[in-house]
Each structure stands twice: as structure tokens, then as C-alpha cells.
Coordinates of C-alpha atoms in Angstrom, one line a residue:
X1057 CA 102.2 34.1 50.6
X1058 CA 100.9 36.9 52.7
X1059 CA 99.9 36.9 56.3
X1060 CA 96.2 37.6 55.2
X1061 CA 96.6 34.2 53.2
X1062 CA 97.6 32.3 56.4
X1063 CA 95.2 33.6 58.9
X1064 CA 91.5 34.4 59.1
X1065 CA 90.2 37.9 58.9
X1066 CA 89.5 38.0 62.7
X1067 CA 93.2 37.0 63.5
X1068 CA 94.3 40.0 61.3
X1069 CA 92.2 42.1 63.6
X1070 CA 93.8 40.5 66.7
X1071 CA 97.3 41.2 65.2
X1072 CA 96.2 44.8 64.7
X1073 CA 95.4 45.3 68.3
X1074 CA 91.6 45.1 68.1
X1075 CA 90.3 45.7 71.8
X1076 CA 87.8 42.8 71.3
X1077 CA 90.6 40.2 70.9
X1078 CA 91.9 40.5 74.4
X1079 CA 88.4 40.3 75.7
X1080 CA 87.6 37.3 73.6
X1081 CA 90.9 35.7 74.8
X1082 CA 89.8 36.1 78.4
X1083 CA 86.3 34.7 77.7
X1084 CA 87.6 31.6 75.9
X1085 CA 90.0 30.9 78.7
X1086 CA 87.4 31.3 81.4
X1087 CA 84.9 29.3 79.6
X1088 CA 87.5 26.7 78.7
X1089 CA 88.6 26.3 82.4
X1090 CA 85.0 26.0 83.4
X1091 CA 84.1 23.4 80.9
X1092 CA 87.4 21.4 81.6
X1093 CA 86.7 21.3 85.4
X1094 CA 83.0 20.1 84.5
X1095 CA 84.4 17.5 82.5
X1096 CA 86.7 16.1 85.3
X1097 CA 83.7 16.1 87.8
X1098 CA 81.3 14.6 84.9
X1099 CA 83.5 11.8 84.1
X1100 CA 84.0 10.7 87.8
X1101 CA 80.3 11.1 88.4
X1102 CA 79.5 8.8 85.4
X1103 CA 82.2 6.3 86.6
X1104 CA 80.5 5.7 90.0
X1105 CA 78.6 3.0 87.9
X1106 CA 81.9 0.9 88.4
X1107 CA 81.1 0.9 92.1
X1108 CA 77.7 -0.7 91.2
X1109 CA 74.2 0.5 90.6
X1110 CA 73.5 1.5 94.1
X1111 CA 76.6 3.9 94.2
X1112 CA 75.4 5.3 91.0
X1113 CA 71.9 5.7 92.0
X1114 CA 73.1 7.5 95.3
X1115 CA 75.3 10.0 93.5
X1116 CA 72.4 10.8 91.2
X1117 CA 70.1 11.6 94.1
X1118 CA 72.8 13.8 95.8
X1119 CA 73.4 15.7 92.6
X1120 CA 69.7 16.4 92.0
X1121 CA 69.0 17.5 95.3
X1122 CA 67.5 14.3 96.9
X1123 CA 68.1 15.5 100.4
X1124 CA 65.5 18.2 99.8
X1125 CA 62.8 15.7 98.8
X1126 CA 60.4 14.0 101.1
X1127 CA 60.9 10.6 99.2
X1128 CA 64.7 11.0 98.9
X1129 CA 64.4 11.2 95.2
X1130 CA 66.2 13.8 93.3
X1131 CA 64.7 16.4 90.9
X1132 CA 65.4 15.6 87.1
X1133 CA 64.7 19.4 86.5
X1134 CA 68.1 20.0 88.1
X1135 CA 69.8 18.2 85.5
X1136 CA 67.8 19.9 82.8
X1137 CA 68.6 23.2 84.0
X1138 CA 72.4 22.4 84.4
X1139 CA 72.4 21.1 80.9
X1140 CA 71.0 24.2 79.5
X1141 CA 73.7 26.3 81.3
X1142 CA 76.5 24.1 80.1
X1143 CA 75.1 24.4 76.6
X1144 CA 75.1 28.1 76.8
X1145 CA 78.8 28.1 78.1
X1146 CA 79.7 25.8 75.2
X1147 CA 78.0 28.1 72.7
X1148 CA 80.0 31.0 74.2
X1149 CA 83.2 29.2 74.2
X1150 CA 82.8 28.0 70.6
X1151 CA 81.7 31.5 69.6
X1152 CA 85.0 33.1 70.5
X1153 CA 87.2 30.1 69.7
X1154 CA 85.9 29.9 66.0
X1155 CA 87.8 33.4 65.5
X1156 CA 91.0 31.4 65.4
X1157 CA 89.8 28.5 63.4
X1158 CA 91.3 28.1 59.9
X1159 CA 88.4 28.8 57.6
X1160 CA 90.0 28.1 54.2
X1161 CA 91.7 25.0 52.7
X1162 CA 94.9 27.2 52.1
X1163 CA 95.1 28.0 55.8
X1164 CA 94.9 24.2 56.7
X1165 CA 97.7 23.6 54.3
X1166 CA 99.8 26.4 55.6
X1167 CA 99.3 25.0 59.3
X1168 CA 100.3 21.5 58.1
X1169 CA 103.5 22.7 56.3
X1170 CA 104.4 24.8 59.4
X1171 CA 104.0 21.8 61.7
X1172 CA 106.1 19.7 59.2
X1173 CA 108.9 22.3 59.1
X1174 CA 108.8 23.4 62.7
X1175 CA 108.7 20.3 65.2
X1176 CA 107.1 22.5 68.0
X1177 CA 105.2 20.4 70.4
X1178 CA 102.8 23.2 71.3
X1179 CA 102.0 23.8 67.6
X1180 CA 101.0 20.1 67.3
X1181 CA 98.8 20.3 70.6
X1182 CA 97.1 23.2 69.0
X1183 CA 96.4 21.3 65.8
X1184 CA 95.0 18.4 67.7
X1185 CA 92.9 20.9 69.7
X1186 CA 91.6 22.3 66.3
X1187 CA 90.6 18.8 65.2
X1188 CA 89.0 17.8 68.4
X1189 CA 87.2 21.1 68.5
X1190 CA 85.7 20.6 65.1
X1191 CA 84.5 17.1 66.0
X1192 CA 82.9 18.5 69.3
X1193 CA 81.1 21.3 67.4
X1194 CA 79.0 18.5 66.0
X1195 CA 79.0 16.0 68.8
X1196 CA 78.7 17.9 72.0
X1197 CA 75.3 19.6 71.4
X1198 CA 73.7 16.3 70.6
X1199 CA 74.6 14.9 73.8
X1200 CA 73.6 18.0 75.8
X1201 CA 70.3 18.4 74.0
X1202 CA 69.6 14.5 74.9
X1203 CA 70.1 15.5 78.5
X1204 CA 67.8 18.6 78.2
X1205 CA 65.0 16.6 76.5
X1206 CA 65.4 13.7 78.6
X1207 CA 66.9 14.5 81.9
X1208 CA 66.1 11.3 83.7
X1209 CA 69.2 9.6 85.0
X1210 CA 69.8 6.3 86.8
X1211 CA 71.4 3.0 86.5
X1212 CA 68.5 1.5 84.4
X1213 CA 67.7 4.6 82.4
X1214 CA 71.3 5.6 81.8
X1215 CA 72.0 2.0 80.5
X1216 CA 68.9 2.2 78.3
X1217 CA 70.0 5.2 76.7
X1218 CA 73.6 3.8 76.1
X1219 CA 72.6 0.3 75.0
X1220 CA 68.9 0.2 73.6
X1221 CA 69.1 3.7 72.1
X1222 CA 72.6 3.1 70.7
X1223 CA 73.9 6.3 72.4
X1224 CA 77.3 4.4 72.9
X1225 CA 78.1 5.1 69.2
X1226 CA 78.0 8.9 70.0
X1227 CA 79.7 8.4 73.4
X1228 CA 82.6 6.2 71.7
X1229 CA 83.4 9.2 69.4
X1230 CA 82.7 11.9 71.9
X1231 CA 84.8 10.6 74.9
X1232 CA 88.3 10.7 73.3
X1233 CA 87.6 14.1 71.4
X1234 CA 86.3 15.9 74.5
X1235 CA 89.1 14.6 76.9
X1236 CA 91.9 15.3 74.4
X1237 CA 90.3 18.8 73.7
X1238 CA 89.9 19.7 77.3
X1239 CA 93.3 18.6 78.6
X1240 CA 95.2 20.2 75.8
X1241 CA 92.9 23.3 76.4
X1242 CA 93.9 23.5 80.3
X1243 CA 97.5 23.0 79.4
X1244 CA 97.5 25.8 76.8
X1245 CA 95.6 28.1 79.4
X1246 CA 98.0 27.3 82.1
X1247 CA 101.0 28.3 79.7
X1248 CA 99.2 31.3 78.1
X1249 CA 98.4 33.0 81.5
X1250 CA 101.7 32.2 83.2
X1251 CA 100.4 29.8 85.7
X1252 CA 103.5 27.7 85.2
X1253 CA 106.8 27.9 83.1
X1254 CA 107.3 24.1 83.3
X1255 CA 105.9 23.1 80.0
X1256 CA 107.4 19.9 79.8
X1257 CA 106.1 18.6 83.2
X1258 CA 102.6 20.1 82.4
X1259 CA 102.6 18.3 79.0
X1260 CA 103.4 15.0 80.9
X1261 CA 100.5 15.7 83.1
X1262 CA 98.2 16.4 80.4
X1263 CA 99.0 13.2 78.7
X1264 CA 98.6 11.1 82.0
X1265 CA 95.1 12.8 82.3
X1266 CA 94.1 12.1 78.9
X1267 CA 94.9 8.3 79.4
X1268 CA 93.4 8.0 82.8
X1269 CA 90.1 9.8 81.7
X1270 CA 89.7 7.9 78.6
X1271 CA 90.3 4.8 80.6
X1272 CA 87.6 5.4 83.3
X1273 CA 85.5 6.8 80.6
X1274 CA 85.7 3.6 78.4
X1275 CA 85.3 1.3 81.5
X1276 CA 82.1 3.2 82.5
X1277 CA 80.6 2.9 78.9
X1278 CA 81.4 -0.7 78.8
X1279 CA 79.6 -1.0 82.2
X1280 CA 76.5 0.5 80.9
X1281 CA 76.5 -1.4 77.7
X1282 CA 76.6 -4.7 79.9
X1283 CA 73.9 -3.4 82.2
X1284 CA 71.7 -2.4 79.3
X1285 CA 72.3 -5.7 77.6
X1286 CA 70.8 -7.6 80.6
X1287 CA 67.7 -5.4 80.8
X1288 CA 64.5 -6.0 78.7
X1289 CA 62.2 -3.4 77.3
X1290 CA 60.5 -1.5 78.7
X1291 CA 62.9 -0.4 81.1
X1292 CA 61.9 0.2 84.7
X1293 CA 63.8 2.8 86.8
X1294 CA 66.2 1.3 89.1
X1295 CA 65.0 1.1 92.7
X1296 CA 67.3 0.3 95.7
X1297 CA 66.7 -2.5 97.9
X1298 CA 64.5 -1.4 100.8
X1299 CA 62.7 1.5 99.0

């Protein structure tokens, strides 16, 4: 079996020292860090619903620039524009990452044999990043397009999307995939670029973060489902007491 059988053509170019390979690595790492940090902020923003509808409402108004509005209500266009920017970053990240994706069945089989023979933890982490990346290729754009076409956010409107529009099905699949992919990705970037030599400690931190982020994500999702279940159609946007 030759190297060409095991690796995609783009990887062969990288081995040969193609100048684009180094640039693509830097772009992949930079966009990965950006998306990973965004995920950390995003999940904590969403989890503010655990503190109540008022807390989530106030967070939304702050993020959407409510302090610049005479009424104190944020501008949904901010969410739309930010979602478009995130989509562009996701597309760029996926474009440079796909060059390392096994494109043939034989390459997947070779990877599985390699993992079975060599019990290397980083190889297993890379495999799961490939699997979750494949899942996100289909699920992430759906979520982002939803936020672009319907940027209205609020306790009632978000609960309507999750419960009445059955978006919880998408989020239930998206949540573990994006968390696992992001945390493994940040771990691999830190190791790749020499930010730390303590791989064992960093792997433990990544596992803790995966459990933590999935936990707050699940609790948040359940909260939206419970809230949506108690709302009847048509849904009226949440208005805080005293407004």
C-alpha cells in the first residue's frame, strides 16, 4: 500500500512542501480558535435562560446594542450581521480543513487500521474530530441560516423556535458534535503550535470542558423546551415587568 493510497492528493502536496499547505494550516488554526472561543461565549450566553427569562432578555438586549436604542430594545440586525460573519468564518475553516479529510473508503479503512494497531490518544482525538466535523458540515449551516433568516431572539421567541418549530432535534445533534469538535480542535491547536508541552493535562482539561459545556447546553435546551411547552401559539415576544 502506497502513501498515495492512504492520503488525499492535497496531503501529498503538503508532504512535498507545497507553500499553500503552511498558509492553510495557519488559516485553519486561526479560524478554529475564533470559532472555539465564539462557542464558549455562545453557550454561556444561551445558558443565561437558566437564570430566568428576565436574565436572558437583558443579555440579548446588551448583545444587540440595546443601550443605543431610545426604547432600550436591541437591534436584531446585529444578530443577522454577526451570523453572516460567523458563516463566512465557518466556510473558510471548512474549506481549508477538507484538504485533510479522507476522501476515499480505503483511506478511512487505513485510518481505522492505524488506530487499532497504534493506540495513540492524539490519533483517536483526530478521528473524532473528523467524525464530528463531517456531522457539522451538514448541521452547522442549518442553524446559522436560521439565525440569518430569523434573527429575532428572546425568551419566548427562542423557546418557540426550539419547541414549536422542533429545532430541539437539530440542537440535540448539534450540541455534542460542535462541543467535541471545538474542544479537540483547541487542544490540537495548542499542541501543534507549541502553546504547551503538557499534553496529558491539556487532554484532561479538554474532557472536563466537553462534559461541562454539554451539561450546560443540555440544561439550557431543556429549559427552552419547558418554556415553549407552556406557551400557546401565536407566541408574543417577552416583555419584562414594568415595560
